[in-house]
Tab-separated table of C-alpha atoms in Angstrom:
chain	number	residue	atom	x	y	z
A	997	MET	CA	-32.996	-13.627	16.166
A	998	GLY	CA	-31.400	-14.629	19.479
A	999	ALA	CA	-28.095	-13.243	20.703
A	1000	PRO	CA	-26.144	-16.520	20.286
A	1001	THR	CA	-27.380	-16.894	16.694
A	1002	TRP	CA	-26.543	-13.260	15.908
A	1003	ALA	CA	-23.050	-13.670	17.359
A	1004	TRP	CA	-22.520	-16.834	15.305
A	1005	ILE	CA	-23.575	-15.095	12.078
A	1006	SER	CA	-21.439	-12.065	12.924
A	1007	LYS	CA	-18.322	-14.167	13.460
A	1008	ARG	CA	-18.979	-16.159	10.315
A	1009	VAL	CA	-19.362	-13.035	8.175
A	1010	GLU	CA	-16.347	-11.441	9.829
A	1011	ALA	CA	-14.229	-14.512	9.063
A	1012	LYS	CA	-15.303	-14.290	5.433
A	1013	VAL	CA	-14.427	-10.596	5.315
A	1014	ILE	CA	-11.000	-11.257	6.856
A	1015	GLU	CA	-10.426	-13.947	4.245
A	1016	ARG	CA	-11.273	-11.483	1.484
A	1017	ALA	CA	-9.143	-8.817	3.191
A	1018	LEU	CA	-6.214	-11.225	3.004
A	1019	GLU	CA	-6.919	-11.752	-0.684
A	1020	HIS	CA	-7.021	-7.975	-1.111
A	1021	ALA	CA	-3.759	-7.565	0.821
A	1022	GLY	CA	-2.166	-10.201	-1.407
A	1023	LYS	CA	-3.171	-8.215	-4.475
A	1024	ILE	CA	-1.687	-5.063	-2.903
A	1025	ILE	CA	1.580	-6.985	-2.521
A	1026	GLY	CA	1.333	-7.793	-6.223
A	1027	VAL	CA	0.964	-4.098	-7.054
A	1028	ALA	CA	3.953	-3.272	-4.840
A	1029	GLU	CA	6.138	-5.980	-6.376
A	1030	ALA	CA	5.201	-4.949	-9.923
A	1031	SER	CA	5.947	-1.327	-8.988
A	1032	TYR	CA	9.343	-2.366	-7.650
A	1033	GLU	CA	10.022	-4.184	-10.925
A	1034	LEU	CA	9.003	-1.046	-12.814
A	1035	PHE	CA	11.285	1.202	-10.790
A	1036	GLN	CA	14.185	-1.194	-11.226
A	1037	GLU	CA	13.647	-0.770	-14.971
A	1038	PHE	CA	13.297	2.978	-14.449
A	1039	LYS	CA	16.596	2.935	-12.583
A	1040	ALA	CA	18.179	1.025	-15.479
A	1041	GLY	CA	16.890	3.647	-17.924
A	1042	SER	CA	14.589	1.346	-19.923
A	1043	ALA	CA	11.619	3.486	-20.973
A	1044	ASP	CA	9.956	0.720	-23.014
A	1045	LYS	CA	10.062	-1.765	-20.142
A	1046	VAL	CA	8.740	0.874	-17.749
A	1047	LYS	CA	5.711	1.420	-19.978
A	1048	GLU	CA	5.204	-2.326	-20.386
A	1049	THR	CA	5.385	-2.978	-16.643
A	1050	TYR	CA	3.033	-0.091	-15.928
A	1051	ASN	CA	0.310	-2.110	-17.660
A	1052	LYS	CA	0.900	-4.879	-15.097
A	1053	VAL	CA	0.728	-2.415	-12.201
A	1054	HIS	CA	-2.471	-0.937	-13.615
A	1055	GLN	CA	-4.136	-4.338	-14.045
A	1056	LEU	CA	-3.225	-5.529	-10.545
A	1057	GLU	CA	-4.493	-2.276	-9.037
A	1058	LYS	CA	-7.805	-2.748	-10.883
A	1059	GLU	CA	-8.085	-6.282	-9.511
A	1060	ALA	CA	-7.407	-5.007	-5.987
A	1061	ASP	CA	-10.100	-2.371	-6.478
A	1062	SER	CA	-12.583	-5.047	-7.522
A	1063	ILE	CA	-11.880	-7.082	-4.377
A	1064	LYS	CA	-12.272	-3.924	-2.287
A	1065	ARG	CA	-15.742	-3.301	-3.711
A	1066	ALA	CA	-16.772	-6.895	-2.966
A	1067	ILE	CA	-15.598	-6.559	0.641
A	1068	LEU	CA	-17.467	-3.286	1.132
A	1069	LYS	CA	-20.611	-4.883	-0.288
A	1070	GLU	CA	-20.254	-7.728	2.225
A	1071	LEU	CA	-19.768	-5.287	5.085
A	1072	CYS	CA	-22.880	-3.313	4.085
A	1073	ARG	CA	-25.062	-6.263	5.007
A	1074	GLY	CA	-24.760	-5.226	8.642
A	1075	PHE	CA	-24.090	-8.597	10.273
A	1076	ILE	CA	-20.925	-7.343	12.013
A	1077	HIS	CA	-20.776	-5.151	15.105
A	1078	PRO	CA	-20.658	-1.497	13.934
A	1079	ILE	CA	-17.280	-0.853	15.601
A	1080	ASP	CA	-15.684	-3.885	13.963
A	1081	ARG	CA	-17.314	-2.980	10.657
A	1082	GLU	CA	-15.974	0.574	10.761
A	1083	GLU	CA	-12.426	-0.599	11.467
A	1084	LEU	CA	-12.537	-3.240	8.735
A	1085	VAL	CA	-13.801	-0.660	6.241
A	1086	ARG	CA	-10.954	1.662	7.189
A	1087	LEU	CA	-8.439	-1.151	6.834
A	1088	VAL	CA	-9.603	-2.100	3.349
A	1089	LEU	CA	-9.845	1.491	2.104
A	1090	ILE	CA	-6.414	2.431	3.427
A	1091	ASN	CA	-4.833	-0.680	1.947
A	1092	ASP	CA	-6.409	0.205	-1.380
A	1093	ASP	CA	-4.797	3.657	-1.128
A	1094	ILE	CA	-1.374	1.975	-0.882
A	1095	ALA	CA	-1.927	0.524	-4.347
A	1096	ALA	CA	-3.416	3.763	-5.696
A	1097	TYR	CA	-0.370	5.812	-4.727
A	1098	LEU	CA	1.996	3.205	-6.174
A	1099	LYS	CA	0.026	3.218	-9.403
A	1100	ALA	CA	0.265	7.031	-9.480
A	1101	ALA	CA	4.044	6.855	-9.038
A	1102	ALA	CA	4.331	4.211	-11.754
A	1103	ARG	CA	2.137	6.241	-14.110
A	1104	ARG	CA	4.327	9.303	-13.675
A	1105	ALA	CA	7.439	7.241	-14.338
A	1106	SER	CA	5.919	6.056	-17.612
A	1107	LEU	CA	5.492	9.668	-18.775
A	1108	VAL	CA	9.163	10.602	-18.744
A	1109	GLU	CA	12.348	9.324	-20.294
A	1110	PRO	CA	14.122	7.722	-17.291
A	1111	ASN	CA	17.525	9.087	-18.239
A	1112	GLU	CA	16.171	12.615	-17.986
A	1113	ILE	CA	16.249	12.075	-14.193
A	1114	THR	CA	19.561	11.436	-12.467
A	1115	GLY	CA	20.580	7.908	-11.547
A	1116	VAL	CA	20.964	8.957	-7.905
A	1117	ILE	CA	17.301	10.029	-7.704
A	1118	ARG	CA	16.146	6.895	-9.526
A	1119	ASP	CA	18.080	4.781	-7.041
A	1120	TYR	CA	16.467	6.550	-4.071
A	1121	ILE	CA	13.017	5.938	-5.568
A	1122	ALA	CA	13.715	2.230	-6.120
A	1123	ARG	CA	14.908	1.899	-2.513
A	1124	MET	CA	11.731	3.562	-1.225
A	1125	VAL	CA	9.521	1.251	-3.280
A	1126	GLY	CA	11.472	-1.723	-1.942
A	1127	LYS	CA	10.502	-0.662	1.584
A	1128	VAL	CA	6.857	-0.408	0.541
A	1129	VAL	CA	7.027	-4.006	-0.715
A	1130	GLU	CA	8.341	-5.089	2.696
A	1131	SER	CA	5.571	-3.170	4.450
A	1132	THR	CA	2.774	-4.687	2.357
A	1133	LYS	CA	4.019	-8.187	3.152
A	1134	LEU	CA	4.126	-7.403	6.869
A	1135	LEU	CA	0.608	-5.959	6.721
A	1136	ARG	CA	-0.787	-9.118	5.176
A	1137	LYS	CA	0.836	-11.184	7.931
A	1138	ALA	CA	-0.614	-8.795	10.520
A	1139	ILE	CA	-4.140	-9.138	9.103
A	1140	GLU	CA	-3.770	-12.910	9.176
A	1141	ALA	CA	-2.624	-12.717	12.806
A	1142	LEU	CA	-5.645	-10.640	13.857
A	1143	VAL	CA	-7.781	-13.734	14.369
A	1144	ASN	CA	-5.480	-16.071	16.273
A	1145	ASN	CA	-2.406	-14.121	17.355
A	1146	PRO	CA	-3.181	-10.446	18.109
A	1147	GLU	CA	0.128	-9.943	19.935
A	1148	SER	CA	1.958	-10.912	16.748
A	1149	ALA	CA	-0.263	-8.509	14.796
A	1150	LEU	CA	0.906	-5.673	17.044
A	1151	GLU	CA	4.557	-6.621	16.581
A	1152	LEU	CA	4.133	-6.706	12.814
A	1153	ALA	CA	2.401	-3.318	12.905
A	1154	ASP	CA	5.368	-1.935	14.846
A	1155	SER	CA	7.704	-3.250	12.146
A	1156	VAL	CA	5.698	-1.396	9.498
A	1157	GLU	CA	6.025	1.804	11.510
A	1158	ARG	CA	9.800	1.389	11.596
A	1159	LEU	CA	9.879	0.927	7.825
A	1160	GLU	CA	7.859	4.114	7.408
A	1161	GLU	CA	10.487	5.965	9.423
A	1162	GLU	CA	13.198	4.534	7.162
A	1163	VAL	CA	11.306	5.714	4.087
A	1164	ASP	CA	10.997	9.186	5.600
A	1165	GLU	CA	14.784	9.324	5.953
A	1166	ILE	CA	15.339	8.153	2.385
A	1167	ARG	CA	12.767	10.677	1.150
A	1168	ILE	CA	14.615	13.575	2.800
A	1169	GLU	CA	17.836	12.512	1.074
A	1170	ALA	CA	15.983	12.048	-2.210
A	1171	LEU	CA	14.397	15.503	-1.991
A	1172	ALA	CA	17.801	17.077	-1.418
A	1173	GLU	CA	18.913	15.497	-4.685
A	1174	VAL	CA	15.699	16.552	-6.419
A	1175	LEU	CA	16.245	20.183	-5.379
A	1176	LYS	CA	19.749	20.154	-6.847
A	1177	PHE	CA	18.418	18.449	-9.950
A	1178	CYS	CA	15.684	21.063	-10.387
A	1179	ASP	CA	18.272	23.843	-10.537
A	1180	GLU	CA	19.764	22.246	-13.654
A	1181	SER	CA	16.974	20.303	-15.380
A	1182	LYS	CA	13.956	21.169	-17.475
A	1183	PRO	CA	10.798	21.866	-15.443
A	1184	SER	CA	8.898	18.765	-16.612
A	1185	ALA	CA	11.596	16.328	-15.424
A	1186	CYS	CA	11.915	18.220	-12.130
A	1187	MET	CA	8.153	18.058	-11.539
A	1188	ILE	CA	7.909	14.352	-12.373
A	1189	ALA	CA	10.842	13.473	-10.093
A	1190	LYS	CA	9.286	15.323	-7.158
A	1191	GLU	CA	5.828	13.815	-7.754
A	1192	ILE	CA	7.181	10.267	-7.954
A	1193	VAL	CA	9.038	10.662	-4.669
A	1194	ASP	CA	5.937	12.131	-3.017
A	1195	SER	CA	3.621	9.396	-4.336
A	1196	VAL	CA	5.882	6.610	-3.096
A	1197	GLU	CA	6.201	8.311	0.288
A	1198	ASN	CA	2.408	8.669	0.450
A	1199	SER	CA	2.079	4.961	-0.252
A	1200	GLU	CA	4.344	4.121	2.681
A	1201	ASP	CA	2.415	6.582	4.863
A	1202	LYS	CA	-0.714	4.592	4.050
A	1203	CYS	CA	1.108	1.434	5.139
A	1204	GLU	CA	1.651	3.053	8.529
A	1205	ASP	CA	-2.008	4.146	8.626
A	1206	SER	CA	-3.017	0.540	7.945
A	1207	ALA	CA	-0.757	-0.622	10.770
A	1208	ASP	CA	-2.514	1.869	13.072
A	1209	VAL	CA	-5.909	0.402	12.138
A	1210	ILE	CA	-4.620	-3.080	12.886
A	1211	ARG	CA	-3.499	-1.851	16.309
A	1212	SER	CA	-6.936	-0.318	16.857
A	1213	ILE	CA	-8.684	-3.578	15.968
A	1214	VAL	CA	-6.483	-5.495	18.421
A	1215	VAL	CA	-7.153	-2.983	21.218
A	1216	LEU	CA	-10.904	-2.959	20.596
A	1217	ARG	CA	-10.999	-6.741	20.875
A	1218	THR	CA	-9.061	-7.061	24.130
């Protein structure tokens, strides 16, 4: 197979993978938005609605996982330059982790009576999840920009990094409240509150990791 033909096939496969990556990113947004809905209900103290919405989060995360597997199968065919393939694999896997951590946070919220955790902590958690929603939307735009507007992709990645810093600040404030709460609450509620905060923060960390991969892809192509 001649070099021009190989390059043509590589670009064609890569375009298909990017298209599927956008579909995957869209599903991650769905997980984030459903998680935000859940934590708004958690904040309002509605245990039944939290459990009901968790089913939506779980289903969307499963759908994202299915798309991820299809993308990895496509990438295994080997028609993309190994460097590009490695970065695209990292991008898809990290984006999938965003959804996994949100699902973990949502699952923990469904295990506890919301009113057992203070309203202040529940508000901090909802604010953090709101930032994750913003980040997932920016990441999808950045992936879309990879093909035709790499400079815009870098700018969007920078915006995600700034959101991660905001979440870090909120997390510190939330943990201060959790520590006070743990001095007065039963151990199970204390543990769940801390684990939810950590899972949401991990999800936003993965958003920043995804932004770093997008930066790497842009640099490798220039």
